[in-house]
mmCIF file of C-alpha atoms and ligand atoms in Angstrom:
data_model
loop_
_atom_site.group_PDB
_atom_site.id
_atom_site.type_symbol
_atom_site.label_atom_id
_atom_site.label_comp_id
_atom_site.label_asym_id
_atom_site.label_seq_id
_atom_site.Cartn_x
_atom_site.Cartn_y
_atom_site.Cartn_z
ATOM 1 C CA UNK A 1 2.570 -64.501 34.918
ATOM 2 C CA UNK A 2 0.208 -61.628 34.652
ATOM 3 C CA UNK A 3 -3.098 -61.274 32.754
ATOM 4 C CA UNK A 4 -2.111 -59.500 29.228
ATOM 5 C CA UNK A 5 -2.761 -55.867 28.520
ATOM 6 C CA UNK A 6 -1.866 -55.541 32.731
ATOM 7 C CA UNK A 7 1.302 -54.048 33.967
ATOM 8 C CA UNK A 8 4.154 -56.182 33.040
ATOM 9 C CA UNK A 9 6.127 -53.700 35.566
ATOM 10 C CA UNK A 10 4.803 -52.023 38.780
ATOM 11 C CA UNK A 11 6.365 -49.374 40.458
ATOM 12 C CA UNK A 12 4.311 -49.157 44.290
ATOM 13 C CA UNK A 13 5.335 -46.249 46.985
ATOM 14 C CA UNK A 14 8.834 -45.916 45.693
ATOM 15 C CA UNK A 15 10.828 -43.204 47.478
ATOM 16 C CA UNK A 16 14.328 -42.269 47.213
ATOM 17 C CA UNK A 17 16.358 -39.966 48.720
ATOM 18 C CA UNK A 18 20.044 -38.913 48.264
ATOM 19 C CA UNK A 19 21.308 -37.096 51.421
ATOM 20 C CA UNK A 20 18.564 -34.709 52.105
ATOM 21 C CA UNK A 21 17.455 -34.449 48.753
ATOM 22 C CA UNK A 22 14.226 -36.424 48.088
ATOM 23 C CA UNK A 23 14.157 -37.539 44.170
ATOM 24 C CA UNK A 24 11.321 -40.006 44.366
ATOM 25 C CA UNK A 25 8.369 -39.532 46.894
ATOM 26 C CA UNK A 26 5.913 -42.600 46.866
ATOM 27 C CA UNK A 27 5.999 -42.979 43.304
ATOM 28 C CA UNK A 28 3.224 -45.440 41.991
ATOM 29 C CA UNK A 29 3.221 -46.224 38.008
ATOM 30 C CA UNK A 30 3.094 -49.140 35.589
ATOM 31 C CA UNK A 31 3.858 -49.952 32.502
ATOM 32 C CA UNK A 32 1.589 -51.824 30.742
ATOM 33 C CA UNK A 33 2.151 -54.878 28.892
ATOM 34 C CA UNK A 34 1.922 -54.620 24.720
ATOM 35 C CA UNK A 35 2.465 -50.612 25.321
ATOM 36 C CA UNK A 36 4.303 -47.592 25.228
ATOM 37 C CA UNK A 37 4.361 -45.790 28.813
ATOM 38 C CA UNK A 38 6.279 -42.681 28.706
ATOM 39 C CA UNK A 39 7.807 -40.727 31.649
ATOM 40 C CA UNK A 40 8.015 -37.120 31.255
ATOM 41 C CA UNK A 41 8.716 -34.081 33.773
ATOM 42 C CA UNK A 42 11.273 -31.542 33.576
ATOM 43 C CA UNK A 43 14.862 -31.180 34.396
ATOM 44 C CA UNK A 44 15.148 -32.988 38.210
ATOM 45 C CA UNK A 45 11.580 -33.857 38.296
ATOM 46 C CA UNK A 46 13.182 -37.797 39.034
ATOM 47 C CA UNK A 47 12.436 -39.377 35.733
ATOM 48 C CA UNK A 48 16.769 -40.695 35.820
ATOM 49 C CA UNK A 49 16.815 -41.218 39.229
ATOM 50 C CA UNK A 50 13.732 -43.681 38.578
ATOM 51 C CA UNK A 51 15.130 -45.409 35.314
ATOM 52 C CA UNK A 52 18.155 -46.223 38.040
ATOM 53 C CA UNK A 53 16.052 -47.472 40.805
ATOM 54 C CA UNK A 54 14.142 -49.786 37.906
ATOM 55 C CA UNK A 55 17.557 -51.040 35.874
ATOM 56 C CA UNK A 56 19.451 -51.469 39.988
ATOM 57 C CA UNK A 57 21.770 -48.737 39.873
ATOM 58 C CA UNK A 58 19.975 -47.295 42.917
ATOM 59 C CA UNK A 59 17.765 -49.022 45.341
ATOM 60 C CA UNK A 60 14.889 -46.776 47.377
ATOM 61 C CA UNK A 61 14.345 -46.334 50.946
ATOM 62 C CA UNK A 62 11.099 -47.992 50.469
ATOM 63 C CA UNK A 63 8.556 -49.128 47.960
ATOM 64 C CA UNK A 64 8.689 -52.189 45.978
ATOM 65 C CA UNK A 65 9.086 -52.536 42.058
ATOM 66 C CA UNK A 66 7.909 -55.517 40.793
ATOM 67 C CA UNK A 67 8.928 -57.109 37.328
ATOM 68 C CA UNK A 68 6.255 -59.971 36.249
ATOM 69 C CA UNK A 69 5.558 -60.794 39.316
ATOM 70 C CA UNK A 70 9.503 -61.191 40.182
ATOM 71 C CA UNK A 71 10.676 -58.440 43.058
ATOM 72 C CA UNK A 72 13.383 -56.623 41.527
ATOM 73 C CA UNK A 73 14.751 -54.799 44.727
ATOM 74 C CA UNK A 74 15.437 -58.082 46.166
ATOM 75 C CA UNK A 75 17.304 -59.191 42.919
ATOM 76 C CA UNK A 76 21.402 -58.077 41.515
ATOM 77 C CA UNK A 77 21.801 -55.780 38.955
ATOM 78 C CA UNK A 78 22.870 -57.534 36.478
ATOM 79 C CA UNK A 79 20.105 -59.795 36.649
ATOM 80 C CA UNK A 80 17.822 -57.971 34.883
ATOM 81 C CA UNK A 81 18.681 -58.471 31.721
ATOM 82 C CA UNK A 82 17.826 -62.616 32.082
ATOM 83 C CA UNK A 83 14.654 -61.435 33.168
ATOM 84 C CA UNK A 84 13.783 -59.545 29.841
ATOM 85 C CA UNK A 85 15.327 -56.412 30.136
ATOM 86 C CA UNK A 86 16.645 -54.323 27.933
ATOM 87 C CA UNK A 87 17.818 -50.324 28.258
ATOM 88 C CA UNK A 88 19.096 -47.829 26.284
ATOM 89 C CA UNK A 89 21.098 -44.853 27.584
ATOM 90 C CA UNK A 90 20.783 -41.453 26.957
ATOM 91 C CA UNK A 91 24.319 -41.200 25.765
ATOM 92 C CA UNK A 92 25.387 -42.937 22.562
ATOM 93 C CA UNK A 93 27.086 -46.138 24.030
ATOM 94 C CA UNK A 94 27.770 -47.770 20.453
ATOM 95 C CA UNK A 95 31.687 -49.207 19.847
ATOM 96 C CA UNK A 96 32.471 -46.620 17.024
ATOM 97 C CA UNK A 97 35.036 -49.244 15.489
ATOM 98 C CA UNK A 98 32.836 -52.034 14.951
ATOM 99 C CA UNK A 99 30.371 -52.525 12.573
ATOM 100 C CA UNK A 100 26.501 -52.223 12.829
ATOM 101 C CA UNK A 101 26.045 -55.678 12.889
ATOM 102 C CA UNK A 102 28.755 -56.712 15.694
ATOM 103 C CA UNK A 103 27.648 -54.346 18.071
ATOM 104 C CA UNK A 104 23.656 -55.414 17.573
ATOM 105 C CA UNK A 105 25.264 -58.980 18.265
ATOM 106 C CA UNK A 106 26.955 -57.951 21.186
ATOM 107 C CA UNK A 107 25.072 -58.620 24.391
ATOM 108 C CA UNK A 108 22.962 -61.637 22.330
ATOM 109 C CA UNK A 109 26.100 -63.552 22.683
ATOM 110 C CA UNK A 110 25.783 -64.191 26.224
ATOM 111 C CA UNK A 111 22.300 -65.925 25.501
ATOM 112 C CA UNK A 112 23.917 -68.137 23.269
ATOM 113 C CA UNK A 113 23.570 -71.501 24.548
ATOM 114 C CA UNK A 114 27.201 -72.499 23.812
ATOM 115 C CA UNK A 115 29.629 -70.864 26.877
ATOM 116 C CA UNK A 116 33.417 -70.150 25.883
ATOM 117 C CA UNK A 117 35.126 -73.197 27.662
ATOM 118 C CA UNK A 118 32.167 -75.780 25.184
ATOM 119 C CA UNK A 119 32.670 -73.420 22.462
ATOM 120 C CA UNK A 120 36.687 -75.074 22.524
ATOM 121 C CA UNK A 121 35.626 -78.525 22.143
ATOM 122 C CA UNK A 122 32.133 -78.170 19.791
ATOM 123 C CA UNK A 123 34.119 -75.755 17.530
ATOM 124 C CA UNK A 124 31.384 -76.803 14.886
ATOM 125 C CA UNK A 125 28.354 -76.714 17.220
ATOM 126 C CA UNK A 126 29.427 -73.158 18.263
ATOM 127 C CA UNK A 127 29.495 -71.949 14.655
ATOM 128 C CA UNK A 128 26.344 -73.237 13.959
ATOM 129 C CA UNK A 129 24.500 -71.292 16.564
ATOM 130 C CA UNK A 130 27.057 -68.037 15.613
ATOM 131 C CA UNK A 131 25.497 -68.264 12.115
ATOM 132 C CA UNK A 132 22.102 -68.610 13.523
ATOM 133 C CA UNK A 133 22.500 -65.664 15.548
ATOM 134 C CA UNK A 134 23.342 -63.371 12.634
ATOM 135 C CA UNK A 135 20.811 -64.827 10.023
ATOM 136 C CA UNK A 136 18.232 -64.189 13.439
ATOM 137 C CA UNK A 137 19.456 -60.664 13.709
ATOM 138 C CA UNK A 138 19.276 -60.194 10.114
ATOM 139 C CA UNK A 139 15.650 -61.225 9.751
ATOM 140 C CA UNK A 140 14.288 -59.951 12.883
ATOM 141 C CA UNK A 141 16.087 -56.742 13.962
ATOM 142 C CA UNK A 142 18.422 -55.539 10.986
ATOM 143 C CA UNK A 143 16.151 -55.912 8.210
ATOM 144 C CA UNK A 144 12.876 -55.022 10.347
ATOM 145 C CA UNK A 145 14.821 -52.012 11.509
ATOM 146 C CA UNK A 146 15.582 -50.563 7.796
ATOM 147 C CA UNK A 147 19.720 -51.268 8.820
ATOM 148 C CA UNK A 148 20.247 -53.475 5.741
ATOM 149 C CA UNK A 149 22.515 -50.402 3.769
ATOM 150 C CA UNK A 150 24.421 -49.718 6.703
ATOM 151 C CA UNK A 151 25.049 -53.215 8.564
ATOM 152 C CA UNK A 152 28.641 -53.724 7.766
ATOM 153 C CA UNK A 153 29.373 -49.794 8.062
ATOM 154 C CA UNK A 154 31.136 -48.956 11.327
ATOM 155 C CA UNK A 155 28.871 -46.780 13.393
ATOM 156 C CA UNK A 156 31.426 -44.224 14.378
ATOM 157 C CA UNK A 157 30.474 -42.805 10.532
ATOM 158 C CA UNK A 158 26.817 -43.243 10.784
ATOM 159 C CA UNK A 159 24.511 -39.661 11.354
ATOM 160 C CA UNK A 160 23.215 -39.705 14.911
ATOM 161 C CA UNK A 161 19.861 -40.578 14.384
ATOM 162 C CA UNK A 162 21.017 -43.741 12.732
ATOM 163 C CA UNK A 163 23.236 -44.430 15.935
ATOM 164 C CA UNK A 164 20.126 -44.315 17.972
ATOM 165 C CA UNK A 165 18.755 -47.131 16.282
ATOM 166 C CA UNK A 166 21.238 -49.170 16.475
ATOM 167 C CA UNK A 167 21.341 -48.789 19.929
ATOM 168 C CA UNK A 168 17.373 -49.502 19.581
ATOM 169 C CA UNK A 169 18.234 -52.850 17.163
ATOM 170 C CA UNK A 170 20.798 -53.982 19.766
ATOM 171 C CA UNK A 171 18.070 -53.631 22.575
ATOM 172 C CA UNK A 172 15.686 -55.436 20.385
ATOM 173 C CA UNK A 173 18.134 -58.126 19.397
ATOM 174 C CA UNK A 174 17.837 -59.146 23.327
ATOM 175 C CA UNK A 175 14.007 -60.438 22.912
ATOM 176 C CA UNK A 176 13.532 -58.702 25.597
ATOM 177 C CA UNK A 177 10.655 -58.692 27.421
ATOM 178 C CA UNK A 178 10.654 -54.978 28.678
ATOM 179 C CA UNK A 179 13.125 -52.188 26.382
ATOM 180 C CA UNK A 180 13.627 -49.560 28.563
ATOM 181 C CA UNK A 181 14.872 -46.304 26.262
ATOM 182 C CA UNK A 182 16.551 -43.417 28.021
ATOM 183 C CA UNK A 183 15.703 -40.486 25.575
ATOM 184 C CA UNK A 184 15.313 -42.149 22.851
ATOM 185 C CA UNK A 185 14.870 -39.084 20.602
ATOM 186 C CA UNK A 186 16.867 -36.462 22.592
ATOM 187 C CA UNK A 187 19.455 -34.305 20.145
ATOM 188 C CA UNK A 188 17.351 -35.618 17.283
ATOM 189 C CA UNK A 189 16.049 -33.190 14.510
ATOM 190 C CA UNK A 190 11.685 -33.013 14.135
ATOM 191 C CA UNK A 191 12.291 -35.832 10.931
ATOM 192 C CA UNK A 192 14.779 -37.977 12.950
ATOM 193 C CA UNK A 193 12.595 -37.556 15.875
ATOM 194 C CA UNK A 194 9.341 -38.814 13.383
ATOM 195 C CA UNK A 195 11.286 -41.816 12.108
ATOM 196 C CA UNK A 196 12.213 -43.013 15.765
ATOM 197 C CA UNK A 197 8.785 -42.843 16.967
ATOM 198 C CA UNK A 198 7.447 -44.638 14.013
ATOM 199 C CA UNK A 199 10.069 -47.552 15.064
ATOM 200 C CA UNK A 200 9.428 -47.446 18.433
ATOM 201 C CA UNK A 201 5.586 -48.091 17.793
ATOM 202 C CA UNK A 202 6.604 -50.776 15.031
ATOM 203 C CA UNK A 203 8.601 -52.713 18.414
ATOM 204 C CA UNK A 204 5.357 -52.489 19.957
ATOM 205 C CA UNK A 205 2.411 -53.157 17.619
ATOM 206 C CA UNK A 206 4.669 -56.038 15.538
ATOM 207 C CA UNK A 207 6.487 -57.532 18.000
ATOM 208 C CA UNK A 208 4.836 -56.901 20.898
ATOM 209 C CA UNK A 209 7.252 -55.106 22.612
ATOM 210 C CA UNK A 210 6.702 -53.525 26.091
ATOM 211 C CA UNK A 211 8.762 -50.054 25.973
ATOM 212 C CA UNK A 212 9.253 -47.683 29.220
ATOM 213 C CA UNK A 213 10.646 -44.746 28.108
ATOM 214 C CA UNK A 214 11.751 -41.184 29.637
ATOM 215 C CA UNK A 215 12.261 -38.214 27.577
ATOM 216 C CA UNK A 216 11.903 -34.880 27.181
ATOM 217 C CA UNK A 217 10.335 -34.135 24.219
ATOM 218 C CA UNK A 218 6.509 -33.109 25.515
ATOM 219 C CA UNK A 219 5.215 -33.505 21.862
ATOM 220 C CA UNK A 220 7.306 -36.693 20.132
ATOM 221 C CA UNK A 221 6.542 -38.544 23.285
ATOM 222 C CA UNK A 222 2.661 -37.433 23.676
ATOM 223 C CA UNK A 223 2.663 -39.219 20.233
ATOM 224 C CA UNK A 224 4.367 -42.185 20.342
ATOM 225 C CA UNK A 225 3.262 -43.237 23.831
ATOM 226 C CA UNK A 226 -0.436 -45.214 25.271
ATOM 227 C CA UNK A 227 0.247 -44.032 28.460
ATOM 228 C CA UNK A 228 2.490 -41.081 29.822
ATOM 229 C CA UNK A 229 3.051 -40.341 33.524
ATOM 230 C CA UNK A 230 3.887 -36.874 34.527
ATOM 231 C CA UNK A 231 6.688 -36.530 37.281
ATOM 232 C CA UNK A 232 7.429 -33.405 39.180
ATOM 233 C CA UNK A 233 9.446 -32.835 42.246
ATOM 234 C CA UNK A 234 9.860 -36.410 42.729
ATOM 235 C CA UNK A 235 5.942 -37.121 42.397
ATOM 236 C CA UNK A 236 3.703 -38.560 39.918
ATOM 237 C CA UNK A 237 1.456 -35.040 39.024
ATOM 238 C CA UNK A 238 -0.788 -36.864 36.211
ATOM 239 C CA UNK A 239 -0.536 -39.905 34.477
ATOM 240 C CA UNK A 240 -3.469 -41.231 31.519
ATOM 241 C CA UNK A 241 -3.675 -41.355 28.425
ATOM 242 C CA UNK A 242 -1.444 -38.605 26.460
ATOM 243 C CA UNK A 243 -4.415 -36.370 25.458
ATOM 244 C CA UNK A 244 -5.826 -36.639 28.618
ATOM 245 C CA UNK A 245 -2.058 -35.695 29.797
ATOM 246 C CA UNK A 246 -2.038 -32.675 27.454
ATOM 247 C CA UNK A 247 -5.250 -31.631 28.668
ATOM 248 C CA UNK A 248 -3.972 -31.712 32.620
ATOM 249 C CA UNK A 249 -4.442 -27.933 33.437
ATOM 250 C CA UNK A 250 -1.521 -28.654 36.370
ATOM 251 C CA UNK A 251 0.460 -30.236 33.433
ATOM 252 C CA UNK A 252 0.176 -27.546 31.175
ATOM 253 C CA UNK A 253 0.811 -24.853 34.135
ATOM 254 C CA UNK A 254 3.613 -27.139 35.218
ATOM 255 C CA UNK A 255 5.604 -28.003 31.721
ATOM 256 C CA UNK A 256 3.550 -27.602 28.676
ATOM 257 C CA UNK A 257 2.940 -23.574 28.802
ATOM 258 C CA UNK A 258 7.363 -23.383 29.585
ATOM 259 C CA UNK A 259 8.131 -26.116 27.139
HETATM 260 P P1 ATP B 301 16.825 -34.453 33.760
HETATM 261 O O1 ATP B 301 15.656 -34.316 32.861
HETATM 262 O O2 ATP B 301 17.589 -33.200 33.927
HETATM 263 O O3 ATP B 301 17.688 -35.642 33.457
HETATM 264 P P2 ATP B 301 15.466 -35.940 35.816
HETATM 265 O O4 ATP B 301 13.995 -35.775 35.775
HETATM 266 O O5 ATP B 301 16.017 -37.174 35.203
HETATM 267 O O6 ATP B 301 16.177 -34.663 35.222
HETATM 268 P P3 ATP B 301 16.943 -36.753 38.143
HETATM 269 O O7 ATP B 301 18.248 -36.755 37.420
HETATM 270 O O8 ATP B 301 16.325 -38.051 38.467
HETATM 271 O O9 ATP B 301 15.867 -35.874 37.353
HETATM 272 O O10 ATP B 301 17.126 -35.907 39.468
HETATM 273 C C1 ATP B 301 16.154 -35.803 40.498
HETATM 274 C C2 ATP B 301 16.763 -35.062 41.683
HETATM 275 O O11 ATP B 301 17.731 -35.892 42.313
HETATM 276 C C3 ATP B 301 17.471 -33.779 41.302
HETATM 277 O O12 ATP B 301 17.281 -32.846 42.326
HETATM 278 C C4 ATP B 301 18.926 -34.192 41.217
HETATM 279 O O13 ATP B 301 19.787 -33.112 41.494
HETATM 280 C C5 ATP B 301 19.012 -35.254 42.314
HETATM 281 N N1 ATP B 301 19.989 -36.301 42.006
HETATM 282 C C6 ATP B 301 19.970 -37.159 40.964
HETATM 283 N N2 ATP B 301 20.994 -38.015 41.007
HETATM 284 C C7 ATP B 301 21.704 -37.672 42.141
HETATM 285 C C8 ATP B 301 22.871 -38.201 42.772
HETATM 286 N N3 ATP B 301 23.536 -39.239 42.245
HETATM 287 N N4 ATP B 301 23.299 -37.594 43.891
HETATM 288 C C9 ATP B 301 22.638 -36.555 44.424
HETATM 289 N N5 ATP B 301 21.519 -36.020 43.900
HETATM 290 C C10 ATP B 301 21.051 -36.580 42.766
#
């Protein structure tokens, strides 16, 4: 267990190549426990190809990224999410036919203590825990989330930048220890964008979330986010605090002045 207000995830030396292009070079970043650390860089600057080496889809040359004090390279996939966590993807990934609420639940379901071959003989013990799944999501994640009006709505119907948090309440819904949001507020207009980041913050300061996030919104992200780390090329070019970020002459010569 590490000490609180360290890094809850450590990326150390990472590099990853595919063929003969080189998308990570000896990338070293954290993210900080109780925070928002953002990852920002423009198009093919790695920030993807690093959300896949965290989440398993890829696995570097060489490096190590550790995950409260677990080594993740060593570890399957689909392990992650038992350790705590969660990730959103840049593309809506909602079911459009089913309703707010069933697709926060989905996902929560496999924590439920009760497995599908008990659930046929405790009938009434699994419907007990169903019901204290939803009145859990309710409290925690639908009503915290401002969902309430829509929670029985399908989402296909929804505006966008209500679909994004869903996908941010079903993320949530996980306890996670770790939500990892893949542009959260890409394709969002400046009040959408505003809203997000004022949820994002809530997950943080109230619940004590720990959120890794890429986008590429310079500005949203600079202020949402504790700590921001600048990738370019494949390596880390600054990394701080955002207005010591914004500051960064080689940031501003390398994204800010073309953003
Ligand atoms: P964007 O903001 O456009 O999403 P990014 O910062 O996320 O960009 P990556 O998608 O991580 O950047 O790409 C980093 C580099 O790796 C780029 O040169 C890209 O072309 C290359 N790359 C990424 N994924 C693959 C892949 N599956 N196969 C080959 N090359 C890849």
């Amino acid at each position: 267990m590490q000490a609180p207000g360290g890094p809850l995830l450590s990326v150390d030396n990472v590099s990853l190549s595919f063929g003969g292009i080189a998308a990570l070079k000896n990338v070293s970043m954290a993210a900080v426990e109780g925070k928002v650390t953002a990852i920002i860089g423009p198009n093919g600057a790695g920030k993807t190809t690093l959300f896949n080496a965290i989440s398993g889809f890829y696995r570097p040359q060489s490096g190590a990224i550790t995950f409260g004090g677990i080594d993740l390279l060593g570890r399957p996939m689909h392990a992650r999410s038992g350790y705590g966590i969660a990730r959103t993807f840049q593309n809506i990934a909602l079911f459009s036919g089913m309703t707010v609420l069933e697709n926060i639940k989905l996902g929560s379901h496999a924590r439920l203590a009760t497995n599908v071959f008990s659930a046929s003989i405790y009938l009434g013990w699994a419907d007990r825990e169903e019901r204290a799944l939803t009145e859990r999501i309710d409290r925690d994640v639908i009503d915290f989330l401002d969902l309430g009006a829509v929670r029985d709505h399908a989402t296909a119907g929804l505006n966008y930048g209500v679909q994004k948090r869903v996908e941010l309440a079903r993320a949530l819904a996980l306890q996670p220890r770790l939500m990892m949001l893949d542009e959260p507020v890409a394709g969002m207009n400046p009040a959408e964008k505003l809203e997000m980041a004022g949820y994002i913050r809530r997950c943080v300061e109230e619940r004590g979330m720990t959120v890794l996030l890429i986008d590429h919104d310079m500005e949203t992200v600079l202020g949402m986010s504790h700590h921001v780390v600048v990738l370019n090329f494949g390596s880390v070019l600054a990394a701080g605090a955002p207005d010591d970020v914004r500051s960064d002459p080689g940031v501003i010569a390398a994204y800010l002045g073309d953003d």
